[in-house]
Amino acid sequence: MLALLAATPLHAQLRPAVAPSLAQAAPVRLIDLIDVDERESQVDITLQFNCSLRYSGHSPTSEGAELRLRLRPDADCATAAATELATEIPPISGPTGTLTSARLESSLGGEVTLTLTFARPESFVLAQGASARGLRIRLLRSRAGKPRILVADRGDIGSSFAVNLESRRQPFEAPAIDAAKERLQTNIFVSEIDAAGEKWYRLRAGPFDQRSVAESVLRAAQKTYPRAWLAVGDDSVTNDPNAVTAEPPLPAVEPAGTDTPLPEPERAALLGEARKAMRAHHYADAVQLLTKLQRQPEFPERSQAQELLGLARERSGEVAQAKAEYEEYLRRYPNGPAAERIRARLRILRSASATARSGGLDVSSGDGPGWRVSGGVTQLYERESFGSNLNGPLYATVVQNAVFTDADLFAHRDGDRFAAAFRTSFGYAKNFLPREISGADDRVRITTAFFDLNDRLLGLRTRVGRQTATADGIYGIFDGGSVAYQFHPGWTVRGTYGMPIDDAGQGVQTDRRFQTVALAYGPEMASWTSGVYFTRQQFEGIRDRQAVGAQLQYAVPTHSLVSYVDYDTGFHSLNAAVLLGTVQLPARWQLTLDVERRNAPLLSTRNALIGQPGTTFRELRQTLTDDEIAQLARDRTPELSTYMMSATKQLGERFELMFDVMATKLADTPASGGVEAFPGTDGTDISYETQLLGARLFGASDFNQLIVRYDKTALATTTGAAFIGRYPLLGAWRIGPRLLAQRRHTDTGYTQTQYAPAARLDYQRNGHILELEGGAELGRNPQELQIGDTTRLYVSLGYRINF
């Protein structure tokens, strides 16, 4: 395909026998798995890749109903690039209700774009760790405690936006309100207005205090509410949550100092029991314990107990009492360490109360007893042919003809104390190419199969089986177990033992083993989390990797920061240093800066085998010492530096403009151990990209994206443009035309052009997806290159069914 040919090294693109070579591999996928893991205060989404895909940017910056990730295939994706699908529907594993769909497509500049669609607008931060074979996205939520109020805290900006779904003269009944909640997964309320002496009722989603979130909901709403529009501060709910209607008097709180003072050890024991009750979701018990502390005369930890009492009231559904406790905190400790945090919670509760009086408080009920089962099945058929007119008339060879089947199952049971879950994800690739072709075989993959048990009372969580990870110095799929223990509020220690695997089609691999210990700190209701870890890995009994690392994540409504460091103490080498930050600027600008320095690939002793005829250390040790093997590993591991800056500007209600600039520099690797030297980038590669996104230009819910890109390397200069559209047809049917064009001028004076038209037809409803795509890629090459003009044709048919 266009993008992947651009990603392939120049000498590989110019091979005359390119068509036969494309058929020499089994069917592969670039995205192995998307794993969703729900935790108390956030949701972690782990992307597991089959080869190294470098993060190249994303949009929108920090929140929205859809996330578009740009990824650049690395050198080890050359085999995957040769047979990569024109379209992928990656398998999603884990609880439903977070991700509704995922899709991978080729793009400009040798990149691929992964589009994730959320069930509702989300706030997120993301970063790639030391390994490019995975990436983690963290959704920032307030999930702990049931019932819960689904209102997001966005800081000091008052709620001023809503999405008007429908207007009519008759009041909206409960079924209409419930249906809107189910479709949009957000707060729904009804407002009233007098117009020309007539009373009108308006069904609305919100309120929201960020325009970008409201616009994301608007785009989702227009699928079922074609006349939906954005409302800005035009009623009492969206205008000022504190000025809607006067709140009823708050209940009284227990006065301080009414009980006899308790000894300090007894107070500390009461506070410890209250925190344990909170972790176990025993909020009534926590309220009783904290009320005893509230009646105590002033003592050093009393402000903590006061805040915790408000939180316990809130999570038990006692909203009025929670507000009273929070007000008491601000009265007694106006400048206390949690004062700003509590003011934010009060804004949320007041906004939610106002919405409730308008008919829109979304209070979810707790899970019922027993096991709950969910999952899904995905199938994708792909047929692809490639031809060249090098030796006469155009001939074509079928290079891909396979069906990819993926299934996932998630069974879980939530009790008052224990939460248990079993998760598995597996796939099967059926290849229809002739069996005499090398590598044209079928493949079975088991990506996850683990049991998870969480003891909320003890703060202990255990997971055993095949699983994926991109944190704590663990990168990829492994067979093993992990234990996490929350020994103090905000403090968690984790230990993991496992046997990593390179391919989900492999069984348990006992030649590699690792052990990891991590310590994480994240104060409850705080805007930041941090952690450190130590990991050690052995390969065939030899130390393969030994590293320490640290990570910090900070996110507030207007800016976020993610930093990550991994240092190998055995090789004394910095494996990765990542700094990714986002800030909102005036005039609706957002700026993102990404600075990375990493070893590519991750440095390990096993890298010494790269380019060697032998595949084991035992063979290497017959002729080399351990120090010489370690030096070979260093020689095969170049350094990669990446610098990226992205600026986003919102233009009115329908347009968004993005500017990206990225610079990359890959170091050379020397010749050693019989392996040739590998040249790096010969300077710095520069990429510039501009995107213009427009919505609702021709109808209620169309989407349009125009991309212009310029890439400058030592070998070639490439300019490209792409147009991607998505337009509604009938009901839930949509059509999506796409056109990519690139012109590549080499340093030797040759010019190549490529054109890739395609179109997709899809149907999406209630998490079920059916799609058909077809396209072509036309390459025009000068005669001097002796590769001829090329034609690639492909068609794919896929579906996803959830249950």
mmCIF file of C-alpha atoms in Angstrom, residues 308-512:
data_model
loop_
_atom_site.group_PDB
_atom_site.id
_atom_site.type_symbol
_atom_site.label_atom_id
_atom_site.label_comp_id
_atom_site.label_asym_id
_atom_site.label_seq_id
_atom_site.Cartn_x
_atom_site.Cartn_y
_atom_site.Cartn_z
ATOM 1 C CA LEU A 308 -12.772 11.931 53.660
ATOM 2 C CA LEU A 309 -16.154 12.235 55.386
ATOM 3 C CA GLY A 310 -17.455 14.390 52.552
ATOM 4 C CA LEU A 311 -16.178 11.860 50.032
ATOM 5 C CA ALA A 312 -17.795 8.959 51.919
ATOM 6 C CA ARG A 313 -21.124 10.827 51.974
ATOM 7 C CA GLU A 314 -20.854 11.588 48.269
ATOM 8 C CA ARG A 315 -20.067 8.012 47.291
ATOM 9 C CA SER A 316 -22.905 6.659 49.363
ATOM 10 C CA GLY A 317 -25.320 8.885 47.449
ATOM 11 C CA GLU A 318 -25.907 11.406 50.275
ATOM 12 C CA VAL A 319 -25.283 14.434 48.064
ATOM 13 C CA ALA A 320 -26.734 17.089 50.404
ATOM 14 C CA GLN A 321 -24.750 15.751 53.374
ATOM 15 C CA ALA A 322 -21.610 15.597 51.232
ATOM 16 C CA LYS A 323 -21.998 19.256 50.294
ATOM 17 C CA ALA A 324 -22.497 20.151 53.938
ATOM 18 C CA GLU A 325 -19.295 18.333 54.936
ATOM 19 C CA TYR A 326 -17.361 20.003 52.142
ATOM 20 C CA GLU A 327 -18.712 23.405 53.182
ATOM 21 C CA GLU A 328 -17.612 22.650 56.742
ATOM 22 C CA TYR A 329 -14.101 21.899 55.501
ATOM 23 C CA LEU A 330 -13.896 25.229 53.672
ATOM 24 C CA ARG A 331 -15.250 27.061 56.710
ATOM 25 C CA ARG A 332 -12.672 25.533 59.058
ATOM 26 C CA TYR A 333 -9.741 25.210 56.623
ATOM 27 C CA PRO A 334 -10.188 27.837 53.857
ATOM 28 C CA ASN A 335 -6.517 27.561 52.942
ATOM 29 C CA GLY A 336 -6.129 23.862 53.663
ATOM 30 C CA PRO A 337 -4.200 21.525 51.346
ATOM 31 C CA ALA A 338 -7.445 20.130 49.878
ATOM 32 C CA ALA A 339 -9.326 23.448 49.655
ATOM 33 C CA GLU A 340 -9.092 23.842 45.872
ATOM 34 C CA ARG A 341 -9.918 20.204 45.338
ATOM 35 C CA ILE A 342 -13.002 20.494 47.534
ATOM 36 C CA ARG A 343 -14.148 23.671 45.802
ATOM 37 C CA ALA A 344 -14.005 21.738 42.543
ATOM 38 C CA ARG A 345 -16.070 18.912 44.055
ATOM 39 C CA LEU A 346 -18.646 21.435 45.263
ATOM 40 C CA ARG A 347 -18.948 22.884 41.765
ATOM 41 C CA ILE A 348 -19.587 19.409 40.413
ATOM 42 C CA LEU A 349 -22.220 18.589 43.029
ATOM 43 C CA ARG A 350 -23.997 21.914 42.577
ATOM 44 C CA SER A 351 -24.007 21.492 38.809
ATOM 45 C CA ALA A 352 -25.303 17.935 39.171
ATOM 46 C CA SER A 353 -28.021 19.087 41.603
ATOM 47 C CA ALA A 354 -29.109 21.770 39.174
ATOM 48 C CA THR A 355 -29.269 19.206 36.407
ATOM 49 C CA ALA A 356 -31.274 16.900 38.635
ATOM 50 C CA ARG A 357 -33.847 19.615 39.278
ATOM 51 C CA SER A 358 -34.113 19.945 35.513
ATOM 52 C CA GLY A 359 -34.614 16.227 35.089
ATOM 53 C CA GLY A 360 -31.143 15.098 34.142
ATOM 54 C CA LEU A 361 -29.098 13.677 37.019
ATOM 55 C CA ASP A 362 -27.472 10.471 35.868
ATOM 56 C CA VAL A 363 -27.146 8.189 38.853
ATOM 57 C CA SER A 364 -26.140 4.663 37.957
ATOM 58 C CA SER A 365 -27.157 1.754 40.054
ATOM 59 C CA GLY A 366 -24.751 -0.776 41.401
ATOM 60 C CA ASP A 367 -24.008 -4.030 39.698
ATOM 61 C CA GLY A 368 -26.293 -6.872 40.504
ATOM 62 C CA PRO A 369 -25.035 -10.099 42.059
ATOM 63 C CA GLY A 370 -23.684 -12.980 40.014
ATOM 64 C CA TRP A 371 -21.364 -13.211 37.051
ATOM 65 C CA ARG A 372 -21.772 -10.889 34.097
ATOM 66 C CA VAL A 373 -20.457 -11.940 30.685
ATOM 67 C CA SER A 374 -19.661 -9.798 27.667
ATOM 68 C CA GLY A 375 -17.454 -10.040 24.631
ATOM 69 C CA GLY A 376 -17.429 -9.907 20.883
ATOM 70 C CA VAL A 377 -16.422 -11.512 17.605
ATOM 71 C CA THR A 378 -14.624 -9.796 14.725
ATOM 72 C CA GLN A 379 -14.041 -11.191 11.251
ATOM 73 C CA LEU A 380 -12.266 -9.525 8.356
ATOM 74 C CA TYR A 381 -11.719 -10.928 4.879
ATOM 75 C CA GLU A 382 -8.914 -9.337 2.856
ATOM 76 C CA ARG A 383 -7.909 -9.996 -0.742
ATOM 77 C CA GLU A 384 -5.053 -8.079 -2.306
ATOM 78 C CA SER A 385 -3.173 -8.298 -5.585
ATOM 79 C CA PHE A 386 -0.027 -6.598 -6.828
ATOM 80 C CA GLY A 387 1.221 -6.209 -10.367
ATOM 81 C CA SER A 388 3.938 -4.533 -12.440
ATOM 82 C CA ASN A 389 4.365 -3.915 -16.194
ATOM 83 C CA LEU A 390 8.149 -4.238 -15.972
ATOM 84 C CA ASN A 391 8.341 -7.186 -18.390
ATOM 85 C CA GLY A 392 5.478 -6.296 -20.674
ATOM 86 C CA PRO A 393 1.714 -6.115 -20.097
ATOM 87 C CA LEU A 394 0.608 -5.652 -16.538
ATOM 88 C CA TYR A 395 0.480 -8.901 -14.605
ATOM 89 C CA ALA A 396 -0.972 -9.354 -11.157
ATOM 90 C CA THR A 397 -0.167 -11.734 -8.323
ATOM 91 C CA VAL A 398 -2.456 -12.372 -5.380
ATOM 92 C CA VAL A 399 -0.375 -11.504 -2.328
ATOM 93 C CA GLN A 400 -3.064 -11.608 0.341
ATOM 94 C CA ASN A 401 -6.127 -13.823 0.571
ATOM 95 C CA ALA A 402 -7.081 -14.508 4.161
ATOM 96 C CA VAL A 403 -9.813 -14.360 6.783
ATOM 97 C CA PHE A 404 -8.915 -12.987 10.213
ATOM 98 C CA THR A 405 -11.156 -14.092 13.067
ATOM 99 C CA ASP A 406 -10.831 -12.626 16.561
ATOM 100 C CA ALA A 407 -12.936 -13.313 19.641
ATOM 101 C CA ASP A 408 -12.820 -12.006 23.177
ATOM 102 C CA LEU A 409 -14.656 -12.929 26.364
ATOM 103 C CA PHE A 410 -14.902 -10.978 29.609
ATOM 104 C CA ALA A 411 -16.627 -12.501 32.644
ATOM 105 C CA HIS A 412 -16.705 -10.590 35.913
ATOM 106 C CA ARG A 413 -18.420 -10.547 39.264
ATOM 107 C CA ASP A 414 -18.408 -7.539 41.600
ATOM 108 C CA GLY A 415 -19.163 -8.086 45.265
ATOM 109 C CA ASP A 416 -18.972 -5.851 48.288
ATOM 110 C CA ARG A 417 -15.444 -7.026 49.007
ATOM 111 C CA PHE A 418 -14.196 -9.143 46.100
ATOM 112 C CA ALA A 419 -14.184 -8.386 42.385
ATOM 113 C CA ALA A 420 -13.278 -11.344 40.173
ATOM 114 C CA ALA A 421 -12.811 -11.442 36.421
ATOM 115 C CA PHE A 422 -11.691 -13.786 33.670
ATOM 116 C CA ARG A 423 -10.594 -12.429 30.322
ATOM 117 C CA THR A 424 -9.430 -14.078 27.132
ATOM 118 C CA SER A 425 -8.748 -12.899 23.601
ATOM 119 C CA PHE A 426 -7.698 -15.155 20.746
ATOM 120 C CA GLY A 427 -7.589 -15.162 16.974
ATOM 121 C CA TYR A 428 -7.237 -17.370 13.932
ATOM 122 C CA ALA A 429 -5.931 -16.361 10.490
ATOM 123 C CA LYS A 430 -7.029 -18.627 7.645
ATOM 124 C CA ASN A 431 -4.771 -18.284 4.611
ATOM 125 C CA PHE A 432 -6.139 -19.211 1.164
ATOM 126 C CA LEU A 433 -2.884 -18.773 -0.736
ATOM 127 C CA PRO A 434 -1.371 -21.944 -2.273
ATOM 128 C CA ARG A 435 0.390 -24.048 0.334
ATOM 129 C CA GLU A 436 3.545 -24.328 -1.767
ATOM 130 C CA ILE A 437 4.238 -20.648 -1.084
ATOM 131 C CA SER A 438 6.643 -20.343 1.823
ATOM 132 C CA GLY A 439 4.911 -18.965 4.900
ATOM 133 C CA ALA A 440 1.390 -19.291 3.497
ATOM 134 C CA ASP A 441 0.115 -21.100 6.549
ATOM 135 C CA ASP A 442 -2.652 -20.537 9.045
ATOM 136 C CA ARG A 443 -1.965 -18.869 12.387
ATOM 137 C CA VAL A 444 -3.542 -19.201 15.823
ATOM 138 C CA ARG A 445 -3.017 -16.465 18.425
ATOM 139 C CA ILE A 446 -3.813 -16.377 22.143
ATOM 140 C CA THR A 447 -3.189 -12.824 23.248
ATOM 141 C CA THR A 448 -4.763 -12.851 26.708
ATOM 142 C CA ALA A 449 -6.083 -15.526 29.030
ATOM 143 C CA PHE A 450 -5.912 -14.541 32.687
ATOM 144 C CA PHE A 451 -7.841 -14.548 35.953
ATOM 145 C CA ASP A 452 -8.055 -11.348 38.003
ATOM 146 C CA LEU A 453 -9.040 -11.143 41.701
ATOM 147 C CA ASN A 454 -9.338 -7.862 43.616
ATOM 148 C CA ASP A 455 -9.790 -7.791 47.401
ATOM 149 C CA ARG A 456 -10.975 -4.254 48.135
ATOM 150 C CA LEU A 457 -10.791 -4.673 51.899
ATOM 151 C CA LEU A 458 -7.126 -5.644 51.917
ATOM 152 C CA GLY A 459 -6.265 -3.530 48.900
ATOM 153 C CA LEU A 460 -4.839 -6.616 47.183
ATOM 154 C CA ARG A 461 -5.158 -7.396 43.476
ATOM 155 C CA THR A 462 -3.792 -10.534 41.788
ATOM 156 C CA ARG A 463 -3.667 -11.463 38.109
ATOM 157 C CA VAL A 464 -2.450 -14.824 36.733
ATOM 158 C CA GLY A 465 -2.174 -16.011 33.124
ATOM 159 C CA ARG A 466 -1.260 -14.592 29.710
ATOM 160 C CA GLN A 467 -1.494 -10.791 29.763
ATOM 161 C CA THR A 468 -0.105 -7.599 28.254
ATOM 162 C CA ALA A 469 1.655 -4.626 29.841
ATOM 163 C CA THR A 470 3.362 -1.376 28.848
ATOM 164 C CA ALA A 471 4.295 -0.120 32.326
ATOM 165 C CA ASP A 472 6.645 -0.983 35.207
ATOM 166 C CA GLY A 473 9.395 -1.843 32.733
ATOM 167 C CA ILE A 474 7.283 -4.617 31.155
ATOM 168 C CA TYR A 475 6.634 -4.335 27.427
ATOM 169 C CA GLY A 476 4.468 -6.783 25.546
ATOM 170 C CA ILE A 477 2.816 -10.134 26.116
ATOM 171 C CA PHE A 478 3.941 -12.485 28.853
ATOM 172 C CA ASP A 479 2.824 -15.573 30.757
ATOM 173 C CA GLY A 480 2.978 -15.125 34.511
ATOM 174 C CA GLY A 481 1.446 -13.428 37.489
ATOM 175 C CA SER A 482 1.317 -10.025 39.165
ATOM 176 C CA VAL A 483 0.300 -8.837 42.633
ATOM 177 C CA ALA A 484 -0.585 -5.250 43.595
ATOM 178 C CA TYR A 485 -1.034 -4.199 47.212
ATOM 179 C CA GLN A 486 -2.335 -0.814 48.350
ATOM 180 C CA PHE A 487 -0.682 -0.638 51.755
ATOM 181 C CA HIS A 488 -1.581 3.000 52.406
ATOM 182 C CA PRO A 489 -3.982 5.481 50.772
ATOM 183 C CA GLY A 490 -2.356 6.537 47.538
ATOM 184 C CA TRP A 491 0.559 4.073 47.858
ATOM 185 C CA THR A 492 0.654 0.809 45.901
ATOM 186 C CA VAL A 493 3.416 -1.748 45.509
ATOM 187 C CA ARG A 494 3.359 -4.167 42.557
ATOM 188 C CA GLY A 495 5.343 -7.301 41.856
ATOM 189 C CA THR A 496 5.372 -9.247 38.571
ATOM 190 C CA TYR A 497 7.012 -12.471 37.452
ATOM 191 C CA GLY A 498 6.675 -13.667 33.892
ATOM 192 C CA MET A 499 8.003 -15.257 30.735
ATOM 193 C CA PRO A 500 7.725 -12.858 27.765
ATOM 194 C CA ILE A 501 6.852 -13.931 24.242
ATOM 195 C CA ASP A 502 7.456 -12.168 20.924
ATOM 196 C CA ASP A 503 4.393 -13.512 19.133
ATOM 197 C CA ALA A 504 0.914 -14.335 20.450
ATOM 198 C CA GLY A 505 1.055 -17.467 18.310
ATOM 199 C CA GLN A 506 3.768 -18.916 20.548
ATOM 200 C CA GLY A 507 3.227 -21.101 23.553
ATOM 201 C CA VAL A 508 4.904 -20.565 26.902
ATOM 202 C CA GLN A 509 8.585 -19.655 26.335
ATOM 203 C CA THR A 510 10.741 -20.701 29.278
ATOM 204 C CA ASP A 511 14.074 -19.402 27.917
ATOM 205 C CA ARG A 512 13.250 -15.816 28.987
#
